[in-house]
């Protein structure tokens, strides 16, 4: 019993650290460990994954709010698209062919990985956007944050608001229809499409993931997928890890965060394409 609790706490800390840094939640770390490493039924692993996302969001958002790293207005605006898309996707479950969507979103993630590699190779890849966007200005979506790694204040302007909103609708739709996490798509929408710097994109994604996951957590709780003996120690470890990860992220250079993000994004893209062929990796 003590060994199991310690193991859950350890897994939670690791998931929380990486989830807070990358803004994709701890679910993608927790689920493989619980199913492949510990032999847990996938049903309970998914329930624990939902709790992992909420815990990561709760732990990291506190720190990012204090550091003024996340963009609250962007989060609330894009969450509208995600929620509507998730509800529509859930309603169409079993009606649409999921295979095509797995291919589509997998290819999108692989393409995004390619763009991130290009940014890594470009000397100006991490400079904040300076192009004025009237809609972003009207909605007051532009922001600023202090980068501790660069020791300077970074002012940025949000671009292509309709494109980011559409991407978030698609992410929510895929999440509701396919039952996948949409953290990677949230970062994609803000970093690649709306040209927000990677740090506030990751921080804002953490907040949004918690809101999305909380909406579905009650469903998993009432159908018996959430086991308190697994979820409770896991959540405690994740909150601790998320607090640590949020401290680490503010001190990392954007280039290093992107270098960590590239293999994760590539793995998720390949995983989704493989699911389109009926293969789970």
PDB file of C-alpha atoms in Angstrom:
ATOM      1  CA  UNK A   1       0.000   0.000   0.000  1.00  0.00           C
ATOM      2  CA  UNK A   2       2.776   2.417   0.970  1.00  0.00           C
ATOM      3  CA  UNK A   3       4.718   1.455  -2.172  1.00  0.00           C
ATOM      4  CA  UNK A   4       1.685   2.133  -4.382  1.00  0.00           C
ATOM      5  CA  UNK A   5       1.053   5.519  -2.753  1.00  0.00           C
ATOM      6  CA  UNK A   6       4.689   6.498  -3.164  1.00  0.00           C
ATOM      7  CA  UNK A   7       4.663   5.373  -6.777  1.00  0.00           C
ATOM      8  CA  UNK A   8       1.526   7.411  -7.539  1.00  0.00           C
ATOM      9  CA  UNK A   9       3.037  10.461  -5.858  1.00  0.00           C
ATOM     10  CA  UNK A  10       6.257  10.062  -7.870  1.00  0.00           C
ATOM     11  CA  UNK A  11       4.430   9.638 -11.167  1.00  0.00           C
ATOM     12  CA  UNK A  12       2.303  12.664 -10.293  1.00  0.00           C
ATOM     13  CA  UNK A  13       5.309  14.886  -9.586  1.00  0.00           C
ATOM     14  CA  UNK A  14       6.943  13.995 -12.916  1.00  0.00           C
ATOM     15  CA  UNK A  15       3.681  14.477 -14.838  1.00  0.00           C
ATOM     16  CA  UNK A  16       3.046  17.800 -13.099  1.00  0.00           C
ATOM     17  CA  UNK A  17       6.498  19.185 -13.893  1.00  0.00           C
ATOM     18  CA  UNK A  18       6.377  18.403 -17.619  1.00  0.00           C
ATOM     19  CA  UNK A  19       2.691  19.284 -17.896  1.00  0.00           C
ATOM     20  CA  UNK A  20       3.269  22.738 -16.409  1.00  0.00           C
ATOM     21  CA  UNK A  21       6.305  23.441 -18.599  1.00  0.00           C
ATOM     22  CA  UNK A  22       4.718  22.339 -21.891  1.00  0.00           C
ATOM     23  CA  UNK A  23       1.087  23.328 -21.248  1.00  0.00           C
ATOM     24  CA  UNK A  24      -0.275  19.988 -22.415  1.00  0.00           C
ATOM     25  CA  UNK A  25      -1.397  18.507 -19.104  1.00  0.00           C
ATOM     26  CA  UNK A  26      -0.048  15.433 -17.370  1.00  0.00           C
ATOM     27  CA  UNK A  27      -2.447  13.011 -19.036  1.00  0.00           C
ATOM     28  CA  UNK A  28      -0.112  11.930 -21.829  1.00  0.00           C
ATOM     29  CA  UNK A  29       2.482  10.983 -19.202  1.00  0.00           C
ATOM     30  CA  UNK A  30       0.107   9.419 -16.666  1.00  0.00           C
ATOM     31  CA  UNK A  31      -1.903   7.181 -19.025  1.00  0.00           C
ATOM     32  CA  UNK A  32       1.016   5.210 -20.567  1.00  0.00           C
ATOM     33  CA  UNK A  33       2.650   4.702 -17.157  1.00  0.00           C
ATOM     34  CA  UNK A  34      -0.558   3.467 -15.534  1.00  0.00           C
ATOM     35  CA  UNK A  35      -1.541   1.156 -18.399  1.00  0.00           C
ATOM     36  CA  UNK A  36       1.795  -0.139 -19.719  1.00  0.00           C
ATOM     37  CA  UNK A  37       3.896   0.204 -16.589  1.00  0.00           C
ATOM     38  CA  UNK A  38       1.405  -0.748 -13.878  1.00  0.00           C
ATOM     39  CA  UNK A  39      -1.100  -2.791 -15.892  1.00  0.00           C
ATOM     40  CA  UNK A  40      -4.079  -0.641 -14.873  1.00  0.00           C
ATOM     41  CA  UNK A  41      -7.304  -0.941 -16.844  1.00  0.00           C
ATOM     42  CA  UNK A  42      -7.497   1.790 -19.508  1.00  0.00           C
ATOM     43  CA  UNK A  43     -10.875   2.910 -18.125  1.00  0.00           C
ATOM     44  CA  UNK A  44      -9.361   3.869 -14.779  1.00  0.00           C
ATOM     45  CA  UNK A  45      -6.236   5.258 -16.428  1.00  0.00           C
ATOM     46  CA  UNK A  46      -8.356   7.685 -18.449  1.00  0.00           C
ATOM     47  CA  UNK A  47     -10.244   8.722 -15.308  1.00  0.00           C
ATOM     48  CA  UNK A  48      -6.930   9.345 -13.543  1.00  0.00           C
ATOM     49  CA  UNK A  49      -5.744  11.264 -16.615  1.00  0.00           C
ATOM     50  CA  UNK A  50      -8.689  13.677 -16.299  1.00  0.00           C
ATOM     51  CA  UNK A  51      -7.776  14.308 -12.666  1.00  0.00           C
ATOM     52  CA  UNK A  52      -4.153  14.767 -13.749  1.00  0.00           C
ATOM     53  CA  UNK A  53      -5.124  17.530 -16.167  1.00  0.00           C
ATOM     54  CA  UNK A  54      -7.203  19.362 -13.539  1.00  0.00           C
ATOM     55  CA  UNK A  55      -4.436  19.048 -10.933  1.00  0.00           C
ATOM     56  CA  UNK A  56      -1.766  20.277 -13.373  1.00  0.00           C
ATOM     57  CA  UNK A  57      -3.928  23.247 -14.296  1.00  0.00           C
ATOM     58  CA  UNK A  58      -4.677  24.087 -10.655  1.00  0.00           C
ATOM     59  CA  UNK A  59      -1.060  23.894  -9.511  1.00  0.00           C
ATOM     60  CA  UNK A  60       0.520  25.784 -12.393  1.00  0.00           C
ATOM     61  CA  UNK A  61      -2.179  28.429 -12.888  1.00  0.00           C
ATOM     62  CA  UNK A  62      -1.637  29.768  -9.354  1.00  0.00           C
ATOM     63  CA  UNK A  63       2.033  30.406 -10.105  1.00  0.00           C
ATOM     64  CA  UNK A  64       1.460  31.757 -13.607  1.00  0.00           C
ATOM     65  CA  UNK A  65      -1.198  34.182 -12.362  1.00  0.00           C
ATOM     66  CA  UNK A  66       1.186  35.455  -9.713  1.00  0.00           C
ATOM     67  CA  UNK A  67       3.919  35.957 -12.318  1.00  0.00           C
ATOM     68  CA  UNK A  68       1.414  37.492 -14.795  1.00  0.00           C
ATOM     69  CA  UNK A  69       2.590  34.940 -17.356  1.00  0.00           C
ATOM     70  CA  UNK A  70      -0.773  33.759 -18.697  1.00  0.00           C
ATOM     71  CA  UNK A  71      -3.160  35.810 -20.818  1.00  0.00           C
ATOM     72  CA  UNK A  72      -6.528  35.543 -19.073  1.00  0.00           C
ATOM     73  CA  UNK A  73      -8.527  37.302 -21.809  1.00  0.00           C
ATOM     74  CA  UNK A  74      -7.143  35.021 -24.534  1.00  0.00           C
ATOM     75  CA  UNK A  75      -7.923  31.989 -22.364  1.00  0.00           C
ATOM     76  CA  UNK A  76     -11.554  32.944 -21.780  1.00  0.00           C
ATOM     77  CA  UNK A  77     -12.079  33.962 -25.409  1.00  0.00           C
ATOM     78  CA  UNK A  78     -10.667  30.743 -26.872  1.00  0.00           C
ATOM     79  CA  UNK A  79     -12.414  28.603 -24.254  1.00  0.00           C
ATOM     80  CA  UNK A  80     -15.730  29.583 -25.862  1.00  0.00           C
ATOM     81  CA  UNK A  81     -14.643  27.894 -29.105  1.00  0.00           C
ATOM     82  CA  UNK A  82     -13.260  24.839 -27.291  1.00  0.00           C
ATOM     83  CA  UNK A  83     -16.418  24.296 -25.241  1.00  0.00           C
ATOM     84  CA  UNK A  84     -18.782  24.651 -28.204  1.00  0.00           C
ATOM     85  CA  UNK A  85     -16.603  22.312 -30.270  1.00  0.00           C
ATOM     86  CA  UNK A  86     -16.416  19.717 -27.466  1.00  0.00           C
ATOM     87  CA  UNK A  87     -20.192  19.677 -27.000  1.00  0.00           C
ATOM     88  CA  UNK A  88     -20.774  19.314 -30.747  1.00  0.00           C
ATOM     89  CA  UNK A  89     -18.131  16.590 -30.994  1.00  0.00           C
ATOM     90  CA  UNK A  90     -19.673  14.630 -28.126  1.00  0.00           C
ATOM     91  CA  UNK A  91     -23.091  14.862 -29.786  1.00  0.00           C
ATOM     92  CA  UNK A  92     -21.698  13.463 -33.059  1.00  0.00           C
ATOM     93  CA  UNK A  93     -19.813  10.562 -31.470  1.00  0.00           C
ATOM     94  CA  UNK A  94     -20.562   7.421 -33.470  1.00  0.00           C
ATOM     95  CA  UNK A  95     -22.046   9.437 -36.351  1.00  0.00           C
ATOM     96  CA  UNK A  96     -18.854  10.643 -38.056  1.00  0.00           C
ATOM     97  CA  UNK A  97     -15.952   8.469 -39.190  1.00  0.00           C
ATOM     98  CA  UNK A  98     -13.209   8.997 -36.624  1.00  0.00           C
ATOM     99  CA  UNK A  99     -10.468   7.548 -38.853  1.00  0.00           C
ATOM    100  CA  UNK A 100     -10.306  10.589 -41.126  1.00  0.00           C
ATOM    101  CA  UNK A 101     -10.130  12.949 -38.113  1.00  0.00           C
ATOM    102  CA  UNK A 102      -7.248  11.004 -36.597  1.00  0.00           C
ATOM    103  CA  UNK A 103      -5.337  11.391 -39.862  1.00  0.00           C
ATOM    104  CA  UNK A 104      -6.236  15.076 -40.156  1.00  0.00           C
ATOM    105  CA  UNK A 105      -5.240  16.105 -36.649  1.00  0.00           C
ATOM    106  CA  UNK A 106      -2.195  13.826 -36.649  1.00  0.00           C
ATOM    107  CA  UNK A 107      -0.949  15.410 -39.864  1.00  0.00           C
ATOM    108  CA  UNK A 108      -1.598  18.858 -38.380  1.00  0.00           C
ATOM    109  CA  UNK A 109       0.577  18.064 -35.367  1.00  0.00           C
ATOM    110  CA  UNK A 110       3.375  16.719 -37.578  1.00  0.00           C
ATOM    111  CA  UNK A 111       3.208  19.866 -39.723  1.00  0.00           C
ATOM    112  CA  UNK A 112       3.334  22.000 -36.570  1.00  0.00           C
ATOM    113  CA  UNK A 113       6.446  20.092 -35.485  1.00  0.00           C
ATOM    114  CA  UNK A 114       8.038  21.027 -38.796  1.00  0.00           C
ATOM    115  CA  UNK A 115       7.189  24.698 -38.221  1.00  0.00           C
ATOM    116  CA  UNK A 116       8.650  24.557 -34.713  1.00  0.00           C
ATOM    117  CA  UNK A 117      11.886  23.085 -36.065  1.00  0.00           C
ATOM    118  CA  UNK A 118      12.028  25.953 -38.570  1.00  0.00           C
ATOM    119  CA  UNK A 119      11.620  28.424 -35.696  1.00  0.00           C
ATOM    120  CA  UNK A 120      14.453  26.705 -33.832  1.00  0.00           C
ATOM    121  CA  UNK A 121      16.710  27.080 -36.873  1.00  0.00           C
ATOM    122  CA  UNK A 122      15.730  30.725 -37.371  1.00  0.00           C
ATOM    123  CA  UNK A 123      17.593  33.376 -35.384  1.00  0.00           C
ATOM    124  CA  UNK A 124      14.438  35.487 -35.099  1.00  0.00           C
ATOM    125  CA  UNK A 125      12.090  32.583 -34.357  1.00  0.00           C
ATOM    126  CA  UNK A 126      11.393  33.591 -30.757  1.00  0.00           C
ATOM    127  CA  UNK A 127      10.882  37.330 -31.273  1.00  0.00           C
ATOM    128  CA  UNK A 128       7.357  38.444 -30.311  1.00  0.00           C
ATOM    129  CA  UNK A 129       4.949  39.457 -33.036  1.00  0.00           C
ATOM    130  CA  UNK A 130       4.801  43.179 -33.855  1.00  0.00           C
ATOM    131  CA  UNK A 131       2.090  43.128 -36.519  1.00  0.00           C
ATOM    132  CA  UNK A 132      -0.960  45.139 -35.488  1.00  0.00           C
ATOM    133  CA  UNK A 133      -4.263  43.248 -35.479  1.00  0.00           C
ATOM    134  CA  UNK A 134      -7.393  45.376 -35.169  1.00  0.00           C
ATOM    135  CA  UNK A 135      -9.606  42.592 -33.818  1.00  0.00           C
ATOM    136  CA  UNK A 136      -7.064  41.614 -31.164  1.00  0.00           C
ATOM    137  CA  UNK A 137      -6.781  45.266 -30.132  1.00  0.00           C
ATOM    138  CA  UNK A 138     -10.570  45.678 -29.945  1.00  0.00           C
ATOM    139  CA  UNK A 139     -10.837  42.539 -27.776  1.00  0.00           C
ATOM    140  CA  UNK A 140      -7.855  43.664 -25.673  1.00  0.00           C
ATOM    141  CA  UNK A 141      -6.017  40.362 -26.238  1.00  0.00           C
ATOM    142  CA  UNK A 142      -2.487  41.770 -26.458  1.00  0.00           C
ATOM    143  CA  UNK A 143      -0.316  41.180 -23.423  1.00  0.00           C
ATOM    144  CA  UNK A 144       3.001  41.538 -21.650  1.00  0.00           C
ATOM    145  CA  UNK A 145       5.115  39.444 -19.305  1.00  0.00           C
ATOM    146  CA  UNK A 146       8.503  39.570 -17.633  1.00  0.00           C
ATOM    147  CA  UNK A 147      10.873  36.899 -18.945  1.00  0.00           C
ATOM    148  CA  UNK A 148      13.183  35.888 -16.098  1.00  0.00           C
ATOM    149  CA  UNK A 149      15.465  33.950 -18.435  1.00  0.00           C
ATOM    150  CA  UNK A 150      15.980  36.988 -20.678  1.00  0.00           C
ATOM    151  CA  UNK A 151      15.757  39.518 -17.808  1.00  0.00           C
ATOM    152  CA  UNK A 152      13.434  41.843 -19.710  1.00  0.00           C
ATOM    153  CA  UNK A 153       9.806  42.788 -20.187  1.00  0.00           C
ATOM    154  CA  UNK A 154       8.273  41.285 -23.322  1.00  0.00           C
ATOM    155  CA  UNK A 155       5.310  43.047 -24.943  1.00  0.00           C
ATOM    156  CA  UNK A 156       3.489  41.043 -27.599  1.00  0.00           C
ATOM    157  CA  UNK A 157       0.550  41.494 -29.945  1.00  0.00           C
ATOM    158  CA  UNK A 158      -1.881  38.728 -30.845  1.00  0.00           C
ATOM    159  CA  UNK A 159      -2.557  38.075 -34.529  1.00  0.00           C
ATOM    160  CA  UNK A 160      -5.026  36.073 -36.636  1.00  0.00           C
ATOM    161  CA  UNK A 161      -7.758  35.860 -33.986  1.00  0.00           C
ATOM    162  CA  UNK A 162     -10.280  34.129 -36.318  1.00  0.00           C
ATOM    163  CA  UNK A 163      -7.682  31.488 -37.210  1.00  0.00           C
ATOM    164  CA  UNK A 164      -6.904  30.775 -33.562  1.00  0.00           C
ATOM    165  CA  UNK A 165     -10.601  30.655 -32.696  1.00  0.00           C
ATOM    166  CA  UNK A 166     -11.246  28.182 -35.539  1.00  0.00           C
ATOM    167  CA  UNK A 167      -8.325  26.009 -34.445  1.00  0.00           C
ATOM    168  CA  UNK A 168      -9.666  25.926 -30.885  1.00  0.00           C
ATOM    169  CA  UNK A 169     -13.115  24.935 -32.136  1.00  0.00           C
ATOM    170  CA  UNK A 170     -11.491  22.085 -34.064  1.00  0.00           C
ATOM    171  CA  UNK A 171      -9.482  21.065 -31.007  1.00  0.00           C
ATOM    172  CA  UNK A 172     -12.586  20.979 -28.854  1.00  0.00           C
ATOM    173  CA  UNK A 173     -14.471  19.064 -31.533  1.00  0.00           C
ATOM    174  CA  UNK A 174     -11.705  16.438 -31.721  1.00  0.00           C
ATOM    175  CA  UNK A 175     -11.562  16.229 -27.940  1.00  0.00           C
ATOM    176  CA  UNK A 176     -15.299  15.602 -27.648  1.00  0.00           C
ATOM    177  CA  UNK A 177     -15.550  13.230 -30.612  1.00  0.00           C
ATOM    178  CA  UNK A 178     -12.326  11.241 -30.218  1.00  0.00           C
ATOM    179  CA  UNK A 179     -11.827  11.483 -26.464  1.00  0.00           C
ATOM    180  CA  UNK A 180      -8.330  12.970 -26.779  1.00  0.00           C
ATOM    181  CA  UNK A 181      -6.629  15.737 -24.854  1.00  0.00           C
ATOM    182  CA  UNK A 182      -6.437  19.053 -26.676  1.00  0.00           C
ATOM    183  CA  UNK A 183      -3.544  20.678 -24.806  1.00  0.00           C
ATOM    184  CA  UNK A 184      -1.167  20.382 -27.767  1.00  0.00           C
ATOM    185  CA  UNK A 185      -3.743  22.032 -30.054  1.00  0.00           C
ATOM    186  CA  UNK A 186      -4.201  24.892 -27.575  1.00  0.00           C
ATOM    187  CA  UNK A 187      -0.493  25.663 -27.677  1.00  0.00           C
ATOM    188  CA  UNK A 188      -0.564  25.227 -31.460  1.00  0.00           C
ATOM    189  CA  UNK A 189      -3.387  27.769 -31.828  1.00  0.00           C
ATOM    190  CA  UNK A 190      -1.659  30.402 -29.716  1.00  0.00           C
ATOM    191  CA  UNK A 191       1.991  29.879 -30.675  1.00  0.00           C
ATOM    192  CA  UNK A 192       1.765  28.978 -34.376  1.00  0.00           C
ATOM    193  CA  UNK A 193      -1.462  30.619 -35.520  1.00  0.00           C
ATOM    194  CA  UNK A 194      -1.899  33.627 -33.219  1.00  0.00           C
ATOM    195  CA  UNK A 195       1.877  34.205 -32.902  1.00  0.00           C
ATOM    196  CA  UNK A 196       1.924  34.533 -29.124  1.00  0.00           C
ATOM    197  CA  UNK A 197       5.312  33.852 -27.475  1.00  0.00           C
ATOM    198  CA  UNK A 198       5.704  30.237 -26.347  1.00  0.00           C
ATOM    199  CA  UNK A 199       5.837  30.964 -22.604  1.00  0.00           C
ATOM    200  CA  UNK A 200       2.459  32.747 -22.294  1.00  0.00           C
ATOM    201  CA  UNK A 201       1.030  30.208 -24.778  1.00  0.00           C
ATOM    202  CA  UNK A 202       2.028  27.345 -22.482  1.00  0.00           C
ATOM    203  CA  UNK A 203       0.845  29.150 -19.346  1.00  0.00           C
ATOM    204  CA  UNK A 204      -2.503  30.077 -20.894  1.00  0.00           C
ATOM    205  CA  UNK A 205      -2.980  26.523 -22.167  1.00  0.00           C
ATOM    206  CA  UNK A 206      -2.593  25.218 -18.603  1.00  0.00           C
ATOM    207  CA  UNK A 207      -5.504  27.353 -17.419  1.00  0.00           C
ATOM    208  CA  UNK A 208      -7.731  26.375 -20.348  1.00  0.00           C
ATOM    209  CA  UNK A 209      -7.078  22.643 -19.938  1.00  0.00           C
ATOM    210  CA  UNK A 210      -8.385  22.691 -16.378  1.00  0.00           C
ATOM    211  CA  UNK A 211     -11.625  24.357 -17.443  1.00  0.00           C
ATOM    212  CA  UNK A 212     -12.171  21.830 -20.233  1.00  0.00           C
ATOM    213  CA  UNK A 213     -11.309  18.802 -18.086  1.00  0.00           C
ATOM    214  CA  UNK A 214     -13.482  19.933 -15.175  1.00  0.00           C
ATOM    215  CA  UNK A 215     -16.496  19.936 -17.481  1.00  0.00           C
ATOM    216  CA  UNK A 216     -16.072  16.219 -18.215  1.00  0.00           C
ATOM    217  CA  UNK A 217     -14.739  15.052 -14.835  1.00  0.00           C
ATOM    218  CA  UNK A 218     -18.208  14.593 -13.332  1.00  0.00           C
ATOM    219  CA  UNK A 219     -19.166  12.213 -16.151  1.00  0.00           C
ATOM    220  CA  UNK A 220     -16.131  10.039 -15.438  1.00  0.00           C
ATOM    221  CA  UNK A 221     -16.793  10.186 -11.697  1.00  0.00           C
ATOM    222  CA  UNK A 222     -20.387   8.993 -11.932  1.00  0.00           C
ATOM    223  CA  UNK A 223     -19.586   6.170 -14.367  1.00  0.00           C
ATOM    224  CA  UNK A 224     -17.001   4.808 -11.918  1.00  0.00           C
ATOM    225  CA  UNK A 225     -13.868   5.548 -13.940  1.00  0.00           C
ATOM    226  CA  UNK A 226     -12.223   7.612 -11.200  1.00  0.00           C
ATOM    227  CA  UNK A 227     -10.736   5.532  -8.373  1.00  0.00           C
ATOM    228  CA  UNK A 228      -9.978   7.726  -5.312  1.00  0.00           C
ATOM    229  CA  UNK A 229      -7.136   5.416  -4.252  1.00  0.00           C
ATOM    230  CA  UNK A 230      -5.365   6.154  -7.539  1.00  0.00           C
ATOM    231  CA  UNK A 231      -6.526   9.681  -8.303  1.00  0.00           C
ATOM    232  CA  UNK A 232      -5.934  11.222  -4.846  1.00  0.00           C
ATOM    233  CA  UNK A 233      -2.177  10.516  -4.421  1.00  0.00           C
ATOM    234  CA  UNK A 234      -1.675  11.168  -8.119  1.00  0.00           C
ATOM    235  CA  UNK A 235      -3.343  14.586  -7.838  1.00  0.00           C
ATOM    236  CA  UNK A 236      -1.262  15.529  -4.786  1.00  0.00           C
ATOM    237  CA  UNK A 237       1.948  14.621  -6.604  1.00  0.00           C
ATOM    238  CA  UNK A 238       0.867  16.499  -9.722  1.00  0.00           C
ATOM    239  CA  UNK A 239       0.032  19.697  -7.829  1.00  0.00           C
ATOM    240  CA  UNK A 240       3.485  19.625  -6.235  1.00  0.00           C
ATOM    241  CA  UNK A 241       5.085  18.872  -9.611  1.00  0.00           C
ATOM    242  CA  UNK A 242       3.085  21.601 -11.358  1.00  0.00           C
ATOM    243  CA  UNK A 243       4.240  24.183  -8.822  1.00  0.00           C
ATOM    244  CA  UNK A 244       7.836  23.083  -9.393  1.00  0.00           C
ATOM    245  CA  UNK A 245       7.379  22.983 -13.180  1.00  0.00           C
ATOM    246  CA  UNK A 246       5.885  26.481 -13.292  1.00  0.00           C
ATOM    247  CA  UNK A 247       8.908  27.799 -11.382  1.00  0.00           C
ATOM    248  CA  UNK A 248      11.262  26.049 -13.800  1.00  0.00           C
ATOM    249  CA  UNK A 249       9.405  27.217 -16.917  1.00  0.00           C
ATOM    250  CA  UNK A 250       9.681  30.925 -16.068  1.00  0.00           C
ATOM    251  CA  UNK A 251      13.474  30.540 -15.905  1.00  0.00           C
ATOM    252  CA  UNK A 252      13.924  28.516 -19.083  1.00  0.00           C
ATOM    253  CA  UNK A 253      14.766  30.180 -22.377  1.00  0.00           C
ATOM    254  CA  UNK A 254      11.955  29.906 -24.974  1.00  0.00           C
ATOM    255  CA  UNK A 255      14.309  28.077 -27.337  1.00  0.00           C
ATOM    256  CA  UNK A 256      14.915  25.310 -24.785  1.00  0.00           C
ATOM    257  CA  UNK A 257      11.168  24.915 -24.138  1.00  0.00           C
ATOM    258  CA  UNK A 258      10.610  24.588 -27.874  1.00  0.00           C
ATOM    259  CA  UNK A 259      13.354  21.940 -28.086  1.00  0.00           C
ATOM    260  CA  UNK A 260      11.504  19.937 -25.406  1.00  0.00           C
ATOM    261  CA  UNK A 261       8.167  20.507 -27.133  1.00  0.00           C
ATOM    262  CA  UNK A 262       9.229  19.316 -30.622  1.00  0.00           C
ATOM    263  CA  UNK A 263       9.647  15.567 -29.852  1.00  0.00           C
ATOM    264  CA  UNK A 264       6.472  15.589 -27.734  1.00  0.00           C
ATOM    265  CA  UNK A 265       4.460  17.148 -30.569  1.00  0.00           C
ATOM    266  CA  UNK A 266       5.960  14.750 -33.109  1.00  0.00           C
ATOM    267  CA  UNK A 267       5.105  11.754 -30.911  1.00  0.00           C
ATOM    268  CA  UNK A 268       1.499  12.907 -30.500  1.00  0.00           C
ATOM    269  CA  UNK A 269       1.153  13.433 -34.251  1.00  0.00           C
ATOM    270  CA  UNK A 270       2.528   9.989 -35.109  1.00  0.00           C
ATOM    271  CA  UNK A 271       0.358   8.447 -32.395  1.00  0.00           C
ATOM    272  CA  UNK A 272      -2.811   9.960 -33.880  1.00  0.00           C
ATOM    273  CA  UNK A 273      -1.905   8.888 -37.427  1.00  0.00           C
ATOM    274  CA  UNK A 274      -1.232   5.368 -36.126  1.00  0.00           C
ATOM    275  CA  UNK A 275      -4.656   5.340 -34.453  1.00  0.00           C
ATOM    276  CA  UNK A 276      -6.130   6.133 -37.851  1.00  0.00           C
ATOM    277  CA  UNK A 277      -4.681   2.786 -38.991  1.00  0.00           C
ATOM    278  CA  UNK A 278      -6.042   1.101 -35.871  1.00  0.00           C
ATOM    279  CA  UNK A 279      -2.609   0.840 -34.203  1.00  0.00           C
ATOM    280  CA  UNK A 280      -1.976   2.071 -30.656  1.00  0.00           C
ATOM    281  CA  UNK A 281       1.553   3.196 -29.770  1.00  0.00           C
TER     282      UNK A 281
END
